[in-house]
Tab-separated table of C-alpha atoms in Angstrom:
chain	number	residue	atom	x	y	z
L	1	MET	CA	-233.307	75.062	-106.714
L	2	LYS	CA	-234.443	75.767	-103.148
L	3	ARG	CA	-238.064	76.489	-102.444
L	4	PRO	CA	-238.946	80.159	-101.904
L	5	ASN	CA	-238.173	81.163	-98.345
L	6	LEU	CA	-237.312	84.117	-96.106
L	7	THR	CA	-233.749	83.914	-94.826
L	8	VAL	CA	-232.890	85.538	-91.502
L	9	GLU	CA	-229.419	86.956	-90.833
L	10	LYS	CA	-228.732	88.077	-87.279
L	11	LEU	CA	-226.889	91.408	-87.213
L	12	ASN	CA	-224.122	92.195	-84.761
L	13	GLY	CA	-222.247	95.342	-83.757
L	14	ALA	CA	-225.074	97.876	-83.627
L	15	LEU	CA	-224.806	98.305	-79.855
L	16	GLY	CA	-221.463	99.988	-80.275
L	17	ARG	CA	-219.703	97.791	-77.736
L	18	ARG	CA	-215.950	97.722	-77.897
L	19	ALA	CA	-213.548	95.018	-76.956
L	20	ALA	CA	-211.645	95.836	-73.798
L	21	THR	CA	-208.410	97.687	-74.502
L	22	ASN	CA	-205.506	98.977	-72.451
L	23	ASP	CA	-206.949	102.484	-72.921
L	24	MET	CA	-209.814	101.618	-70.547
L	25	ILE	CA	-207.965	100.533	-67.412
L	26	THR	CA	-209.118	102.723	-64.537
L	27	ALA	CA	-208.241	103.264	-60.876
L	28	ALA	CA	-210.764	104.626	-58.382
L	29	VAL	CA	-210.640	105.553	-54.706
L	30	MET	CA	-213.787	106.503	-52.816
L	31	ASN	CA	-215.226	106.480	-49.307
L	32	ALA	CA	-217.449	103.594	-48.265
L	33	VAL	CA	-218.809	101.812	-45.208
L	34	ALA	CA	-217.178	98.484	-44.367
L	35	SER	CA	-219.262	95.323	-44.265
L	36	ASP	CA	-218.709	91.596	-43.873
L	37	ASP	CA	-217.801	91.426	-47.561
L	38	LEU	CA	-216.318	94.864	-48.184
L	39	VAL	CA	-212.909	95.490	-46.631
L	40	LEU	CA	-211.495	99.001	-46.520
L	41	ASN	CA	-208.025	99.841	-47.921
L	42	LYS	CA	-207.996	96.764	-50.158
L	43	VAL	CA	-207.671	96.877	-53.944
L	44	TYR	CA	-210.587	95.216	-55.719
L	45	ASP	CA	-210.467	94.349	-59.409
L	46	PHE	CA	-213.851	94.808	-61.074
L	47	LEU	CA	-214.434	93.538	-64.613
L	48	ASN	CA	-218.217	93.910	-64.552
L	49	ILE	CA	-221.062	95.036	-62.323
L	50	GLY	CA	-221.481	91.444	-61.115
L	51	ASP	CA	-218.074	91.677	-59.429
L	52	VAL	CA	-219.287	94.805	-57.640
L	53	GLU	CA	-222.542	93.201	-56.523
L	54	ALA	CA	-220.657	90.160	-55.225
L	55	LEU	CA	-219.326	92.457	-52.470
L	56	GLY	CA	-222.859	93.127	-51.318
L	57	LEU	CA	-222.937	96.481	-53.072
L	58	ASN	CA	-226.327	97.434	-54.471
L	59	ALA	CA	-228.897	100.213	-54.349
L	60	GLU	CA	-229.949	99.124	-50.865
L	61	TYR	CA	-226.344	99.446	-49.614
L	62	ASP	CA	-226.212	103.027	-50.889
L	63	GLN	CA	-229.585	103.904	-49.408
L	64	THR	CA	-228.834	102.356	-46.022
L	65	ASN	CA	-225.435	104.019	-45.683
L	66	LYS	CA	-226.361	107.258	-47.492
L	67	VAL	CA	-223.465	106.983	-49.952
L	68	LEU	CA	-222.966	106.929	-53.715
L	69	VAL	CA	-220.807	103.816	-54.001
L	70	TYR	CA	-222.814	101.285	-55.979
L	71	SER	CA	-224.349	104.126	-57.958
L	72	ARG	CA	-220.966	105.441	-59.098
L	73	LEU	CA	-219.622	102.019	-60.044
L	74	LYS	CA	-222.817	101.033	-61.843
L	75	ARG	CA	-222.618	104.177	-63.938
L	76	LEU	CA	-219.049	103.313	-64.931
L	77	PHE	CA	-220.114	99.909	-66.215
L	78	ASP	CA	-223.297	101.222	-67.812
L	79	ARG	CA	-221.194	103.770	-69.705
L	80	ASN	CA	-218.647	101.139	-70.698
L	81	PRO	CA	-219.364	97.438	-70.009
L	82	SER	CA	-215.782	96.599	-71.042
L	83	ILE	CA	-214.041	98.903	-68.565
L	84	THR	CA	-211.628	97.476	-65.980
L	85	VAL	CA	-211.790	99.202	-62.586
L	86	HIS	CA	-209.209	98.759	-59.839
L	87	CYS	CA	-211.019	100.212	-56.841
L	88	MET	CA	-210.126	100.936	-53.232
L	89	PHE	CA	-212.704	101.838	-50.611
L	90	VAL	CA	-211.557	103.967	-47.690
L	91	ALA	CA	-213.092	105.253	-44.464
L	92	GLN	CA	-215.512	108.157	-44.736
L	93	ASN	CA	-213.175	110.555	-42.942
L	94	VAL	CA	-210.416	110.099	-45.547
L	95	THR	CA	-210.184	113.188	-47.753
L	96	MET	CA	-209.564	113.268	-51.490
L	97	THR	CA	-206.339	115.117	-50.689
L	98	GLN	CA	-205.210	112.122	-48.644
L	99	MET	CA	-206.394	109.710	-51.349
L	100	CYS	CA	-204.112	111.443	-53.889
L	101	ASP	CA	-201.085	111.951	-51.647
L	102	LYS	CA	-198.167	109.973	-53.064
L	103	ALA	CA	-197.010	109.214	-49.509
L	104	ASN	CA	-200.250	107.378	-48.662
L	105	ASN	CA	-201.227	103.857	-49.658
L	106	TYR	CA	-204.429	104.792	-51.423
L	107	LEU	CA	-204.312	105.803	-55.093
L	108	ALA	CA	-200.516	105.536	-55.106
L	109	LEU	CA	-200.767	101.908	-53.985
L	110	ILE	CA	-203.116	101.017	-56.835
L	111	LEU	CA	-200.887	102.649	-59.447
L	112	ARG	CA	-197.788	101.010	-58.026
L	113	SER	CA	-199.328	97.547	-57.718
L	114	LYS	CA	-200.762	97.628	-61.247
L	115	LYS	CA	-197.316	98.365	-62.674
L	116	GLY	CA	-198.167	101.035	-65.209
L	117	THR	CA	-201.308	99.499	-66.696
L	118	VAL	CA	-203.678	102.127	-65.252
L	119	VAL	CA	-204.231	104.981	-67.703
L	120	GLN	CA	-206.889	107.000	-65.881
L	121	ALA	CA	-207.673	107.468	-62.198
L	122	PHE	CA	-210.309	109.304	-60.222
L	123	VAL	CA	-211.145	110.076	-56.614
L	124	CYS	CA	-214.462	111.076	-55.082
L	125	ARG	CA	-216.008	111.553	-51.667
L	126	ASN	CA	-218.892	109.880	-49.933
L	127	PRO	CA	-218.731	111.784	-46.643
L	128	ASP	CA	-220.894	111.094	-43.617
L	129	GLU	CA	-223.696	113.399	-42.541
L	130	GLU	CA	-221.403	115.350	-40.212
L	131	TYR	CA	-219.193	116.560	-43.041
L	132	GLU	CA	-219.081	120.312	-43.623
L	133	PRO	CA	-217.051	121.438	-46.643
L	134	THR	CA	-214.615	124.318	-46.301
L	135	ILE	CA	-215.316	126.547	-49.284
L	136	GLU	CA	-212.257	128.317	-50.683
L	137	THR	CA	-212.088	130.006	-54.079
L	138	GLY	CA	-215.614	128.905	-54.813
L	139	ILE	CA	-215.309	125.173	-54.207
L	140	ASP	CA	-214.615	122.579	-51.502
L	141	ALA	CA	-210.977	123.145	-50.523
L	142	ASP	CA	-210.490	119.374	-50.495
L	143	SER	CA	-211.043	119.281	-54.276
L	144	ILE	CA	-208.412	121.964	-54.888
L	145	ASN	CA	-205.873	120.424	-52.516
L	146	ALA	CA	-206.484	117.017	-54.108
L	147	MET	CA	-205.769	118.552	-57.517
L	148	TYR	CA	-202.292	119.627	-56.413
L	149	LYS	CA	-201.608	116.287	-54.728
L	150	ALA	CA	-202.743	114.424	-57.840
L	151	GLN	CA	-200.258	116.366	-59.971
L	152	GLU	CA	-197.475	115.572	-57.498
L	153	LEU	CA	-198.461	111.911	-57.701
L	154	CYS	CA	-198.529	112.092	-61.497
L	155	ASN	CA	-195.038	113.606	-61.596
L	156	PHE	CA	-193.775	110.860	-59.305
L	157	GLU	CA	-195.445	108.167	-61.411
L	158	PHE	CA	-194.008	109.639	-64.612
L	159	GLU	CA	-190.504	109.268	-63.194
L	160	LYS	CA	-191.329	105.592	-62.625
L	161	ASP	CA	-192.495	105.245	-66.256
L	162	ARG	CA	-196.150	104.920	-65.273
L	163	TYR	CA	-198.393	107.280	-67.213
L	164	CYS	CA	-201.856	108.209	-66.017
L	165	ASP	CA	-204.437	111.013	-66.170
L	166	PHE	CA	-206.208	112.128	-62.993
L	167	PHE	CA	-209.781	113.296	-62.429
L	168	ILE	CA	-211.020	114.977	-59.266
L	169	GLU	CA	-214.582	115.410	-58.042
L	170	GLY	CA	-215.098	119.174	-57.879
L	171	ARG	CA	-217.396	119.270	-54.866
L	172	SER	CA	-219.736	121.907	-53.454
L	173	PHE	CA	-219.346	124.673	-56.007
L	174	SER	CA	-220.428	127.949	-54.402
L	175	GLY	CA	-222.349	129.027	-57.471
L	176	LEU	CA	-220.189	132.101	-58.085
L	177	ALA	CA	-218.106	131.730	-61.240
L	178	ALA	CA	-216.299	135.012	-60.570
L	179	THR	CA	-214.757	133.723	-57.311
L	180	ALA	CA	-213.891	130.244	-58.630
L	181	LEU	CA	-210.183	129.460	-58.820
L	182	HIS	CA	-208.772	129.980	-62.324
L	183	LEU	CA	-207.348	126.540	-63.096
L	184	ARG	CA	-205.654	127.706	-66.287
L	185	GLU	CA	-203.406	130.288	-64.631
L	186	PRO	CA	-199.766	129.099	-64.518
L	187	VAL	CA	-199.560	129.372	-60.718
L	188	ASN	CA	-202.294	126.725	-60.449
L	189	GLU	CA	-201.129	124.586	-63.369
L	190	CYS	CA	-201.715	120.847	-63.013
L	191	PRO	CA	-201.564	119.658	-66.640
L	192	ASP	CA	-202.355	116.002	-65.930
L	193	VAL	CA	-205.391	116.712	-63.757
L	194	SER	CA	-208.979	117.729	-64.504
L	195	LEU	CA	-211.667	118.974	-62.113
L	196	ILE	CA	-215.203	117.781	-62.841
L	197	LEU	CA	-217.885	120.250	-61.763
L	198	PHE	CA	-221.012	118.913	-63.469
L	199	ALA	CA	-223.626	116.741	-61.797
L	200	ASP	CA	-226.741	114.738	-62.512
L	201	ASN	CA	-229.224	117.158	-60.985
L	202	ASP	CA	-231.673	114.406	-60.065
L	203	VAL	CA	-228.956	112.820	-57.911
L	204	SER	CA	-228.100	116.202	-56.398
L	205	LYS	CA	-231.718	116.718	-55.366
L	206	SER	CA	-232.334	113.161	-54.147
L	207	ASP	CA	-230.730	113.841	-50.744
L	208	ALA	CA	-229.268	116.907	-49.059
L	209	LEU	CA	-226.053	114.936	-48.537
L	210	TYR	CA	-225.594	114.636	-52.317
L	211	ALA	CA	-226.162	118.298	-53.174
L	212	GLY	CA	-222.412	118.914	-53.411
L	213	TYR	CA	-221.501	115.823	-55.419
L	214	ALA	CA	-220.007	115.943	-58.936
L	215	ALA	CA	-220.370	113.197	-61.550
L	216	VAL	CA	-216.692	112.352	-62.014
L	217	GLU	CA	-217.615	108.703	-62.641
L	218	ASP	CA	-219.819	109.601	-65.611
L	219	PHE	CA	-217.006	111.616	-67.157
L	220	VAL	CA	-214.461	108.830	-66.681
L	221	GLY	CA	-216.895	106.231	-68.013
L	222	LEU	CA	-217.443	108.162	-71.236
L	223	LEU	CA	-213.751	108.950	-71.534
L	224	SER	CA	-212.935	105.244	-71.398
L	225	ILE	CA	-214.951	104.546	-74.561
L	226	ALA	CA	-213.364	107.420	-76.470
L	227	GLU	CA	-210.366	106.868	-78.696
L	228	VAL	CA	-207.347	108.516	-77.078
L	229	SER	CA	-207.419	111.425	-79.533
L	230	GLN	CA	-211.180	111.854	-79.292
L	231	ASN	CA	-212.971	114.536	-77.296
L	232	ALA	CA	-215.395	112.859	-74.868
L	233	GLY	CA	-217.816	115.729	-75.444
L	234	GLU	CA	-218.170	115.012	-79.160
L	235	LEU	CA	-221.804	115.489	-80.174
L	236	ILE	CA	-222.509	111.905	-81.182
L	237	PRO	CA	-224.876	109.444	-79.438
L	238	GLN	CA	-222.193	107.384	-77.681
L	239	PHE	CA	-221.138	110.432	-75.642
L	240	ASN	CA	-224.647	111.490	-74.668
L	241	LEU	CA	-224.802	111.713	-70.874
L	242	THR	CA	-228.569	111.268	-71.015
L	243	ASP	CA	-229.538	107.620	-70.616
L	244	ALA	CA	-233.311	107.471	-70.326
L	245	ALA	CA	-233.385	103.704	-69.770
L	246	ASN	CA	-231.296	104.023	-66.612
L	247	GLY	CA	-232.599	107.454	-65.644
L	248	TYR	CA	-229.208	109.134	-66.001
L	249	PHE	CA	-228.881	112.847	-66.724
L	250	LEU	CA	-232.466	113.625	-67.487
L	251	ASN	CA	-231.497	116.934	-65.893
L	252	ALA	CA	-228.049	118.525	-65.829
L	253	GLY	CA	-226.546	120.585	-63.038
L	254	LEU	CA	-223.395	121.556	-61.190
L	255	SER	CA	-222.041	120.537	-57.794
L	256	SER	CA	-223.745	123.599	-56.349
L	257	GLY	CA	-226.893	121.478	-56.473
L	258	LYS	CA	-228.437	123.865	-58.981
L	259	HIS	CA	-230.044	122.843	-62.253
L	260	ILE	CA	-228.051	123.966	-65.279
L	261	ASP	CA	-230.965	126.189	-66.337
L	262	GLU	CA	-230.546	128.217	-63.137
L	263	ILE	CA	-226.993	129.178	-64.096
L	264	SER	CA	-226.378	132.058	-66.473
L	265	GLU	CA	-224.727	131.525	-69.837
L	266	GLU	CA	-222.056	134.044	-68.814
L	267	SER	CA	-221.217	132.021	-65.687
L	268	LEU	CA	-220.954	128.787	-67.653
L	269	ASP	CA	-218.677	130.440	-70.212
L	270	LEU	CA	-216.477	131.807	-67.425
L	271	LEU	CA	-216.233	128.440	-65.665
L	272	ASN	CA	-215.253	126.785	-68.943
L	273	GLU	CA	-212.678	129.518	-69.539
L	274	LYS	CA	-211.291	128.862	-66.057
L	275	GLY	CA	-210.748	125.199	-66.939
L	276	TYR	CA	-213.576	123.338	-65.177
L	277	ILE	CA	-215.328	120.405	-66.836
L	278	LEU	CA	-219.026	121.106	-67.291
L	279	CYS	CA	-221.949	119.657	-69.202
L	280	GLY	CA	-224.990	121.110	-70.887
L	281	TYR	CA	-227.438	121.218	-73.739
L	282	THR	CA	-226.701	122.036	-77.380
L	283	SER	CA	-229.489	123.475	-79.507
L	284	GLY	CA	-230.365	121.044	-82.293
L	285	ILE	CA	-228.864	117.994	-80.560
L	286	PRO	CA	-231.027	115.989	-78.114
L	287	GLY	CA	-229.455	115.075	-74.789
L	288	ILE	CA	-226.742	116.403	-72.506
L	289	TYR	CA	-223.055	116.464	-73.410
L	290	ILE	CA	-219.747	117.304	-71.764
L	291	THR	CA	-218.871	120.908	-72.602
L	292	ASP	CA	-215.141	120.283	-73.057
L	293	THR	CA	-212.268	118.171	-71.759
L	294	ASN	CA	-210.260	120.874	-69.990
L	295	THR	CA	-207.161	120.123	-67.973
L	296	CYS	CA	-205.862	122.357	-65.189
L	297	SER	CA	-203.224	123.904	-67.423
L	298	ASP	CA	-202.505	127.005	-69.479
L	299	ILE	CA	-204.838	127.276	-72.466
L	300	GLU	CA	-201.782	127.650	-74.730
L	301	SER	CA	-200.196	124.442	-73.431
L	302	ASP	CA	-199.855	121.445	-75.743
L	303	TYR	CA	-201.726	119.559	-73.013
L	304	ALA	CA	-204.662	121.900	-72.417
L	305	TYR	CA	-207.177	119.107	-73.075
L	306	VAL	CA	-207.481	115.514	-71.892
L	307	GLU	CA	-207.198	114.016	-75.389
L	308	ASN	CA	-203.803	115.728	-75.801
L	309	ASN	CA	-202.559	113.954	-72.688
L	310	ARG	CA	-204.043	110.603	-73.629
L	311	THR	CA	-202.485	110.759	-77.097
L	312	ILE	CA	-198.970	111.675	-75.991
L	313	LYS	CA	-198.979	109.156	-73.144
L	314	LYS	CA	-200.043	106.334	-75.428
L	315	ALA	CA	-197.303	107.302	-77.881
L	316	ILE	CA	-194.782	107.372	-75.026
L	317	LYS	CA	-195.784	103.899	-73.852
L	318	LEU	CA	-195.612	102.402	-77.342
L	319	ALA	CA	-192.270	103.996	-78.206
L	320	ARG	CA	-190.773	103.170	-74.826
L	321	THR	CA	-191.836	99.522	-75.095
L	322	ALA	CA	-190.230	99.289	-78.539
L	323	LEU	CA	-186.961	100.877	-77.413
L	324	LEU	CA	-186.613	99.088	-74.067
L	325	PRO	CA	-184.722	96.097	-75.543
L	326	ARG	CA	-182.022	98.587	-76.599
L	327	ILE	CA	-181.193	99.323	-72.957
L	328	LYS	CA	-177.770	97.800	-72.210
L	329	ALA	CA	-177.612	96.492	-75.778
L	330	ARG	CA	-174.507	96.969	-77.921
L	331	ILE	CA	-174.412	100.047	-80.156
L	332	TYR	CA	-171.892	99.784	-82.944
L	333	VAL	CA	-169.888	102.859	-83.871
L	334	ASP	CA	-167.672	103.846	-86.773
L	335	PRO	CA	-164.164	102.506	-85.945
L	336	ILE	CA	-162.518	105.642	-87.338
L	337	ASN	CA	-164.520	108.559	-85.928
L	338	GLY	CA	-166.425	106.884	-83.065
L	339	LYS	CA	-169.797	108.110	-84.314
L	340	ILE	CA	-172.869	105.916	-84.246
L	341	ALA	CA	-172.828	103.649	-87.275
L	342	PRO	CA	-175.343	104.970	-89.877
L	343	GLU	CA	-177.134	101.655	-90.165
L	344	VAL	CA	-177.549	101.481	-86.376
L	345	ALA	CA	-178.977	105.004	-86.211
L	346	LYS	CA	-181.348	104.188	-89.056
L	347	ASP	CA	-182.473	100.973	-87.401
L	348	ILE	CA	-183.329	102.796	-84.161
L	349	GLU	CA	-185.211	105.498	-86.059
L	350	ILE	CA	-187.291	102.881	-87.872
L	351	LEU	CA	-187.958	101.096	-84.583
L	352	ALA	CA	-189.284	104.278	-82.964
L	353	LYS	CA	-191.431	105.249	-85.948
L	354	THR	CA	-192.890	101.779	-86.339
L	355	ALA	CA	-193.897	101.726	-82.674
L	356	ILE	CA	-196.511	104.453	-83.073
L	357	LYS	CA	-197.644	103.519	-86.581
L	358	PRO	CA	-200.715	101.746	-85.118
L	359	MET	CA	-201.868	105.123	-83.775
L	360	GLU	CA	-201.825	106.520	-87.294
L	361	ALA	CA	-203.717	103.493	-88.587
L	362	SER	CA	-206.390	103.894	-85.891
L	363	GLY	CA	-206.781	107.610	-86.568
L	364	ASP	CA	-205.345	108.766	-83.240
L	365	ILE	CA	-202.637	110.801	-84.963
L	366	SER	CA	-202.657	112.534	-88.342
L	367	GLY	CA	-199.290	111.137	-89.412
L	368	GLY	CA	-196.051	112.962	-90.064
L	369	ILE	CA	-194.139	110.493	-87.912
L	370	ALA	CA	-190.468	111.428	-87.810
L	371	ALA	CA	-187.606	109.986	-85.791
L	372	TYR	CA	-184.012	111.148	-85.609
L	373	VAL	CA	-180.879	109.795	-83.989
L	374	ASP	CA	-178.043	112.319	-84.102
L	375	PRO	CA	-174.972	110.408	-85.357
L	376	GLU	CA	-172.691	112.936	-83.613
L	377	GLN	CA	-173.614	111.584	-80.178
L	378	ASN	CA	-170.608	110.287	-78.273
L	379	VAL	CA	-172.172	107.149	-76.855
L	380	LEU	CA	-168.740	105.638	-76.241
L	381	ALA	CA	-167.966	108.348	-73.685
L	382	THR	CA	-171.409	108.947	-72.145
L	383	SER	CA	-173.309	105.669	-72.598
L	384	LYS	CA	-176.284	107.900	-73.385
L	385	LEU	CA	-178.356	107.738	-76.551
L	386	PHE	CA	-180.947	110.384	-77.458
L	387	VAL	CA	-183.800	109.571	-79.834
L	388	SER	CA	-186.184	112.247	-81.137
L	389	LEU	CA	-189.698	111.156	-82.138
L	390	THR	CA	-192.411	113.547	-83.343
L	391	PHE	CA	-195.768	113.271	-85.058
L	392	VAL	CA	-198.682	115.436	-86.177
L	393	PRO	CA	-201.661	115.132	-83.801
L	394	VAL	CA	-205.345	115.144	-84.652
L	395	ALA	CA	-207.065	118.534	-84.397
L	396	ILE	CA	-210.357	119.134	-82.572
L	397	GLY	CA	-212.739	121.700	-84.074
L	398	ARG	CA	-214.054	123.532	-81.032
L	399	TYR	CA	-215.365	126.611	-82.791
L	400	ILE	CA	-216.975	126.428	-86.227
L	401	THR	CA	-218.266	129.498	-88.041
L	402	LEU	CA	-220.912	128.926	-90.687
L	403	LYS	CA	-221.392	131.782	-93.128
L	404	ILE	CA	-224.767	131.394	-94.795
L	405	GLY	CA	-227.095	133.702	-96.690
L	406	PHE	CA	-229.211	134.244	-99.782
L	407	ASN	CA	-227.999	134.463	-103.349
L	408	ASN	CA	-229.761	136.355	-106.133
L	409	PRO	CA	-228.601	135.026	-109.538
L	410	LEU	CA	-229.676	138.291	-111.200
L	411	ASN	CA	-226.979	140.133	-109.253
L	412	SER	CA	-224.170	137.842	-110.362
């Protein structure tokens, strides 16, 4: 028998780190100042903050050039050390609208060169001191124009079987919720795009040049650690914007430069209703959290929230990958009636259903996976095969009503 002793077992996993996944691959385009190491209009692949610092990017670079370049990238990696960031730096006079234009070799070049691996992309500005925003419908017009261009780019990418969600820095909010553009009205609908309006108020107040910034990088960083069906504003510690160790979000605000406490509850409710992404405090929960994951689409749309988009796009990628080997493959038909052979139809249905089974196992869908291949299709004549695949998504409880009161047993 061993002598009495104290045995030590080292624990692992409490930090909540996740292995890198394909759901974390991010594209970013932002303004910067060229240096001996940093070349503009080139795609850099960052796997950690060390890769960023190897380009000579650090706090001193930001301070010298009066930009938020290192700061934004550091926040991404502090939020998610496993994130992959494909980043392009562009001249300070390049607008976000130009960054998102599918005809320009900025964001479009990254998405094209990465061949469909990028699942989320964001653009933000680091303008020079001469920049004066043009305020239209309550916000920098460049943010609104970039939103439309991002949706055009998304539509183009979708046709090329590359699926991505887009996030725009909502700069220089005027402070008037009533005049802000209603992003959820059909005329403005951009279902694959979100506009981030919240800011770290300490950053906003650190320099007059940063008063109009919005913390799009913090949103994307938190989103990258969320499961695809998960709301990045869930009130659990991993989605807390406040990071005391790094000094992040000790104070919340909007891109108006105002502290969140200076903005009325009615204005915040209206901005959320209009589809902007905000942050704030929740009584009973310490810290600051994202209010909701709105997209610029109709509130009744299936894709009114970012997690809806992330879920369907992951399902599309998985199902498409499974079915791709069937392209140009032989499809056997009944020799008498020409219909698709039952066993072939069944095999394709099983293939499609099996493809998204991992999403059910991981909790990203509720289940109810169903696939159907209509045997009446005349593939002999058209060479076209239609496969239907549906599933039951995961619900998000945005509004919970608690009915609570006293009970007198003598009255029962």
